[in-house]
mmCIF file of N, CA and C in Angstrom:
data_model
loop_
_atom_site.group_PDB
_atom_site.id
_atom_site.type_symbol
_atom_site.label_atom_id
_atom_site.label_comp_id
_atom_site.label_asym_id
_atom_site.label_seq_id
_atom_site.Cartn_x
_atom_site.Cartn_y
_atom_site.Cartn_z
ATOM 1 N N UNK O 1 91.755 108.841 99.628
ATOM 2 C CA UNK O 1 91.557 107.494 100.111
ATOM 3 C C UNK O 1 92.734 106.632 99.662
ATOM 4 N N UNK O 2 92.883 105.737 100.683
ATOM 5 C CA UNK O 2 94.093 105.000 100.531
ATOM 6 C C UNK O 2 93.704 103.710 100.029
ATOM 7 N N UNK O 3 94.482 103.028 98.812
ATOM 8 C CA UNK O 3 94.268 101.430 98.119
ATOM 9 C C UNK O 3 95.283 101.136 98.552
ATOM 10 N N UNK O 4 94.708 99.791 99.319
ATOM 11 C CA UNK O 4 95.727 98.821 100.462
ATOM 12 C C UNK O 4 95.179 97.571 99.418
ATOM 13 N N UNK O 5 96.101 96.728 99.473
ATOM 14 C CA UNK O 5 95.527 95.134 98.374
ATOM 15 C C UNK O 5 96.424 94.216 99.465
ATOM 16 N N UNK O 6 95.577 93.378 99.819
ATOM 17 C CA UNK O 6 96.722 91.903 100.713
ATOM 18 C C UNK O 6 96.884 91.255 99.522
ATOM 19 N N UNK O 7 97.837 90.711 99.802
ATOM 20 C CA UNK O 7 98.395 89.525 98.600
ATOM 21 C C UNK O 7 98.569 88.354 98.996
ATOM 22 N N UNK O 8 97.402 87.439 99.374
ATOM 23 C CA UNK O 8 97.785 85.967 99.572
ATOM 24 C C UNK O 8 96.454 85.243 99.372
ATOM 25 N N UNK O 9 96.759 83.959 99.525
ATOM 26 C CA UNK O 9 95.577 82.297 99.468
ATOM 27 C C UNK O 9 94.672 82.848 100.414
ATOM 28 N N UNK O 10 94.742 83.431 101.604
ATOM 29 C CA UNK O 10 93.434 83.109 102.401
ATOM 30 C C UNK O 10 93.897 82.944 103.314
ATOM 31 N N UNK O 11 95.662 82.321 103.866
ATOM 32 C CA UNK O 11 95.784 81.931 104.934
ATOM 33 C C UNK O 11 95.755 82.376 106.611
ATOM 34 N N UNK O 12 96.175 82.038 107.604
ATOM 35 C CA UNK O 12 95.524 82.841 108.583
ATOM 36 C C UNK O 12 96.514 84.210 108.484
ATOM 37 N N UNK O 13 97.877 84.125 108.054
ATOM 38 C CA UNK O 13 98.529 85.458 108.212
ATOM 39 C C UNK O 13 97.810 87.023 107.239
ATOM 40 N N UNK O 14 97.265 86.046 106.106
ATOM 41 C CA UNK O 14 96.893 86.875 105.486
ATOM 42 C C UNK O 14 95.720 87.832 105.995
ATOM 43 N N UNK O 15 94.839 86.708 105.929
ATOM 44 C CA UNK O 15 93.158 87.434 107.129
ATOM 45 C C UNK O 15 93.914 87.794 108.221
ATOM 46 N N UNK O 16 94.845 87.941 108.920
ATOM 47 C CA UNK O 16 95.142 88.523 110.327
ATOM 48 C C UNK O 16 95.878 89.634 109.812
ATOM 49 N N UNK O 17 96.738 89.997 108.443
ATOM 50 C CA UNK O 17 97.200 91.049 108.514
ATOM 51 C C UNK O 17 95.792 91.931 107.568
ATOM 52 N N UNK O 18 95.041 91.279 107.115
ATOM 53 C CA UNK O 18 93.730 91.997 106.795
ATOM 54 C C UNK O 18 92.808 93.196 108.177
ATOM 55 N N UNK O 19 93.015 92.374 108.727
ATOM 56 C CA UNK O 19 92.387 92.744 110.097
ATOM 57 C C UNK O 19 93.281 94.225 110.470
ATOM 58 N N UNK O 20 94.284 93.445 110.642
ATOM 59 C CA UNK O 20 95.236 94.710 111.419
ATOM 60 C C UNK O 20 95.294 96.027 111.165
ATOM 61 N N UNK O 21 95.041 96.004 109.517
ATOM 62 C CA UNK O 21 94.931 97.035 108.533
ATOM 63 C C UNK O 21 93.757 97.846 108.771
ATOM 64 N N UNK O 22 92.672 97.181 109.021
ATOM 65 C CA UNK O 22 91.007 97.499 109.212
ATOM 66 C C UNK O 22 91.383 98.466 110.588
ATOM 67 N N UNK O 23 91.510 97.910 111.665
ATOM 68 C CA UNK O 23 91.605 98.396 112.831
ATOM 69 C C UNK O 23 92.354 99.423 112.681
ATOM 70 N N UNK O 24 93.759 99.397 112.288
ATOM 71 C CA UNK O 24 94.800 100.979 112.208
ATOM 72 C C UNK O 24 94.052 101.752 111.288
ATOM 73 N N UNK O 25 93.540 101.465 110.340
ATOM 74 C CA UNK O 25 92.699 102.283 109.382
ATOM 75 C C UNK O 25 91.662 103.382 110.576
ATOM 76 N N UNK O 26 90.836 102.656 111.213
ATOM 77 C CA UNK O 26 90.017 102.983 111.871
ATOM 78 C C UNK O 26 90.498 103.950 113.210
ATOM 79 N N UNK O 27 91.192 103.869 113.696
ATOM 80 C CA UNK O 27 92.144 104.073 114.984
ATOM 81 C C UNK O 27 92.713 105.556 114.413
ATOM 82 N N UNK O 28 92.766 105.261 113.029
ATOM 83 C CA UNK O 28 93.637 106.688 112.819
ATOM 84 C C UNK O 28 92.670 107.654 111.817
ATOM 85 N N UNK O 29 91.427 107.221 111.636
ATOM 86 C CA UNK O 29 90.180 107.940 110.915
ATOM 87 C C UNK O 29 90.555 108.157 109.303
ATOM 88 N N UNK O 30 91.054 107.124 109.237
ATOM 89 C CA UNK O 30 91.636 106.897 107.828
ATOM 90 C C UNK O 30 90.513 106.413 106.802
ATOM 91 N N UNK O 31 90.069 106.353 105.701
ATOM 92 C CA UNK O 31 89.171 105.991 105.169
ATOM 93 C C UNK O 31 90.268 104.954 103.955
ATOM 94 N N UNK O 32 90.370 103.544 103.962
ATOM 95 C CA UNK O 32 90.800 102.704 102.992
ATOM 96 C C UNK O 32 90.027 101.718 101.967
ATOM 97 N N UNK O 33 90.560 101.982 100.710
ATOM 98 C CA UNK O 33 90.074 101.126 100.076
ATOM 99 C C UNK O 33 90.681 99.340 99.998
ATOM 100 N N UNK O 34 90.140 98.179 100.491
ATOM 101 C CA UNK O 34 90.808 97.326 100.824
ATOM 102 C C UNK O 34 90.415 96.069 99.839
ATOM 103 N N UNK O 35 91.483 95.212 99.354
ATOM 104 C CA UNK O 35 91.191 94.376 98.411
ATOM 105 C C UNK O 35 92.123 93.441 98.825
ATOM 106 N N UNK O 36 91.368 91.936 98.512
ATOM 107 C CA UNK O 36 92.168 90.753 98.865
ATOM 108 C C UNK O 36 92.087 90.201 97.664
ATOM 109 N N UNK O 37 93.719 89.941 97.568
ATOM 110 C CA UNK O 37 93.908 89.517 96.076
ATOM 111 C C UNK O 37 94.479 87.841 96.183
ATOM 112 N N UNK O 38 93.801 86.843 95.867
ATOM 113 C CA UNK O 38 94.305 85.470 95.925
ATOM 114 C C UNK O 38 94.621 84.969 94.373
ATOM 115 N N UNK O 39 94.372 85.839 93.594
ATOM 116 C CA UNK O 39 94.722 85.070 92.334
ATOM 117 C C UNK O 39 96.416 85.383 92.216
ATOM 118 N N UNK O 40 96.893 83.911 92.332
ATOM 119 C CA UNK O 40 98.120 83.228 92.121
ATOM 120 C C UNK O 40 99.020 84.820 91.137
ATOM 121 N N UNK O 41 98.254 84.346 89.918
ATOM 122 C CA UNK O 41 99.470 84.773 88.391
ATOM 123 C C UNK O 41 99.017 86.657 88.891
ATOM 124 N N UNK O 42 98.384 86.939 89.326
ATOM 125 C CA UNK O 42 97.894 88.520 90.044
ATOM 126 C C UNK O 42 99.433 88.887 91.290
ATOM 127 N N UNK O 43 99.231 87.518 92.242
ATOM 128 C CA UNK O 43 99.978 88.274 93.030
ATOM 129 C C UNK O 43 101.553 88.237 92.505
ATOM 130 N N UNK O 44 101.970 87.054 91.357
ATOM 131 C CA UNK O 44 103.487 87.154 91.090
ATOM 132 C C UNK O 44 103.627 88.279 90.253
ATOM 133 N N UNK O 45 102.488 88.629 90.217
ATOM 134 C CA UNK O 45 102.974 89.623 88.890
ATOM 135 C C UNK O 45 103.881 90.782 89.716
ATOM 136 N N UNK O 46 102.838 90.992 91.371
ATOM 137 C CA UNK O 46 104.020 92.096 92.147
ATOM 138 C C UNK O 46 105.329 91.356 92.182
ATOM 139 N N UNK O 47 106.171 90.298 92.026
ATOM 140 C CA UNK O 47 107.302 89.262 92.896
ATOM 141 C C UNK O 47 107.491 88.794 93.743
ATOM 142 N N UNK O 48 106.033 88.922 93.895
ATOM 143 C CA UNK O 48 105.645 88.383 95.898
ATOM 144 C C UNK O 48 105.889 86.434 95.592
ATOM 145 N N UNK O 49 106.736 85.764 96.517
ATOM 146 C CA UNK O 49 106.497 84.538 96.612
ATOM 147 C C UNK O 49 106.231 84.138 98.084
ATOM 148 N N UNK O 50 106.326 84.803 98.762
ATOM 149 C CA UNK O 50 106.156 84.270 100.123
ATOM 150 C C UNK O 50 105.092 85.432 100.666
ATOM 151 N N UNK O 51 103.867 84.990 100.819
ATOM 152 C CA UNK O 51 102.951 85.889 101.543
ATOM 153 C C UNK O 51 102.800 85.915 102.798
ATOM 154 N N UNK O 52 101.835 86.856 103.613
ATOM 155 C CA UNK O 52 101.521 88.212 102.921
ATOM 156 C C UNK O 52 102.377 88.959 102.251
ATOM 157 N N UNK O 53 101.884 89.432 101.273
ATOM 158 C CA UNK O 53 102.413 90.713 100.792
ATOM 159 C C UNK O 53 101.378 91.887 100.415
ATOM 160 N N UNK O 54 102.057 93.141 100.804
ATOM 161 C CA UNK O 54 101.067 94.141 100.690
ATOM 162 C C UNK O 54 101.307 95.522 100.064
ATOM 163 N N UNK O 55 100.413 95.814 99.205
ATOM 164 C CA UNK O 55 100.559 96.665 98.290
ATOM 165 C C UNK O 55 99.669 97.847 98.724
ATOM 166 N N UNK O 56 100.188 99.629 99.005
ATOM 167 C CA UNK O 56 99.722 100.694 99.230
ATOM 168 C C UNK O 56 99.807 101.473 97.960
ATOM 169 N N UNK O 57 98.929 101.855 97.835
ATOM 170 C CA UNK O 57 99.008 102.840 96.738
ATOM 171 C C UNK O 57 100.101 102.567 95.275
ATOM 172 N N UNK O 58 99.933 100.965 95.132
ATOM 173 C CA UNK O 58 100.439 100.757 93.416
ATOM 174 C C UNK O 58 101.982 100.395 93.907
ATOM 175 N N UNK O 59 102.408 100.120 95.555
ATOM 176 C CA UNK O 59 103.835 100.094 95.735
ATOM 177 C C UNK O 59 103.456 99.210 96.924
ATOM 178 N N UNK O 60 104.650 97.940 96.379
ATOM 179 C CA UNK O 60 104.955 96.957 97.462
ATOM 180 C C UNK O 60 105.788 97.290 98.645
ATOM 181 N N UNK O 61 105.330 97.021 99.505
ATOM 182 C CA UNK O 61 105.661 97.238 101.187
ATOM 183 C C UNK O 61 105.750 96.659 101.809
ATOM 184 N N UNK O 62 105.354 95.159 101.621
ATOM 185 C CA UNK O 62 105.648 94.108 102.361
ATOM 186 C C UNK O 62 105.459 92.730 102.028
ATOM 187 N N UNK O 63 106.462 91.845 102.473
ATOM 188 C CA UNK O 63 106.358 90.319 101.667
ATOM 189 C C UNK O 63 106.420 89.464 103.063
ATOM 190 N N UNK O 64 105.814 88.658 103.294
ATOM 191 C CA UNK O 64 105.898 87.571 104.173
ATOM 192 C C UNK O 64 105.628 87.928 105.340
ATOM 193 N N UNK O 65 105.487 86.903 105.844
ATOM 194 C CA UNK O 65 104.741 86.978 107.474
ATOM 195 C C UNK O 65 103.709 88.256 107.948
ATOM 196 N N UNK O 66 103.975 88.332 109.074
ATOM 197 C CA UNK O 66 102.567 89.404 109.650
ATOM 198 C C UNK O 66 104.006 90.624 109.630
ATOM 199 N N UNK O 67 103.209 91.486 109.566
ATOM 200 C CA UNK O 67 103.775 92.766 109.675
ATOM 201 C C UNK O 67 103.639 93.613 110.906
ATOM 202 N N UNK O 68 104.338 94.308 111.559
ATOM 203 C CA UNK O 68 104.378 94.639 112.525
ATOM 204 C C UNK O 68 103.279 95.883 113.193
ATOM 205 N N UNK O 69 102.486 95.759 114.121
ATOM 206 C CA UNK O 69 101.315 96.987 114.249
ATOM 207 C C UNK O 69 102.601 98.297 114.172
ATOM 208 N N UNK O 70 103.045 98.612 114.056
ATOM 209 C CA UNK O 70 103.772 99.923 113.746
ATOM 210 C C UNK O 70 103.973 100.110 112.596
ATOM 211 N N UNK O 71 104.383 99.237 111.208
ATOM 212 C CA UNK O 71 104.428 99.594 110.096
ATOM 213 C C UNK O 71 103.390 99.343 109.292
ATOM 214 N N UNK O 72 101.826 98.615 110.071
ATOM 215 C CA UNK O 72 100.960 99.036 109.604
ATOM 216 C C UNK O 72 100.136 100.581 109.650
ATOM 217 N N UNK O 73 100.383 100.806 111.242
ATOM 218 C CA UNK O 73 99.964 101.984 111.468
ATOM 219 C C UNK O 73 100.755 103.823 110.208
ATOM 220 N N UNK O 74 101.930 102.876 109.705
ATOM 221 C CA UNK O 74 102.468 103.708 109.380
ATOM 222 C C UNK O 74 101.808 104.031 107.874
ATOM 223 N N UNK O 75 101.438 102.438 106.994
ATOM 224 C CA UNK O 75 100.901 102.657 105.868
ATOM 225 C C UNK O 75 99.798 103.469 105.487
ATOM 226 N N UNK O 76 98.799 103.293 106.819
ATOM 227 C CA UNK O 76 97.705 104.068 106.741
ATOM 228 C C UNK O 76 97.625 105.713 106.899
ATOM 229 N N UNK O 77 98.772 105.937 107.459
ATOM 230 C CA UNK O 77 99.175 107.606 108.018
ATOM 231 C C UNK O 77 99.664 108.180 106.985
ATOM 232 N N UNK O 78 100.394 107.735 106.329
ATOM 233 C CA UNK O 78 101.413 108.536 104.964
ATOM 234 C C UNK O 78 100.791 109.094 104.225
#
């Protein structure tokens, strides 16, 4: 099983790249463990300042804005 963590406030990019994750998860019969992390001094601790940012398996993969349905599809496949 795969640990996916979003890293942001809540905002809509964040819940929309939450989503995206859910669906490719599903699409590809992936089973994920998924966690939304809004505590501030939590997410700098990755060096994330501009969210989303998203963490697979203990390794950052992505900082800011929405991420693209292809390199989500990709996190969930690896």
């Amino acid at each position: 099983m795969k640990s996916i963590k979003v890293l942001g406030s809540g905002c809509r990019n964040c819940e929309t790249t939450t989503k995206l994750i859910r669906i490719a998860a599903e699409q590809a019969g992936v089973e994920v463990e998924l966690e939304k992390v809004t505590d501030l001094v939590q997410i700098m601790s990755y060096g994330v300042i501009s969210t989303p940012g998203v963490v697979v398996d203990g390794k950052l993969v992505h900082v800011g804005g929405l991420p693209s349905p292809n390199q989500v599809r990709q996190w969930v496949s690896e």
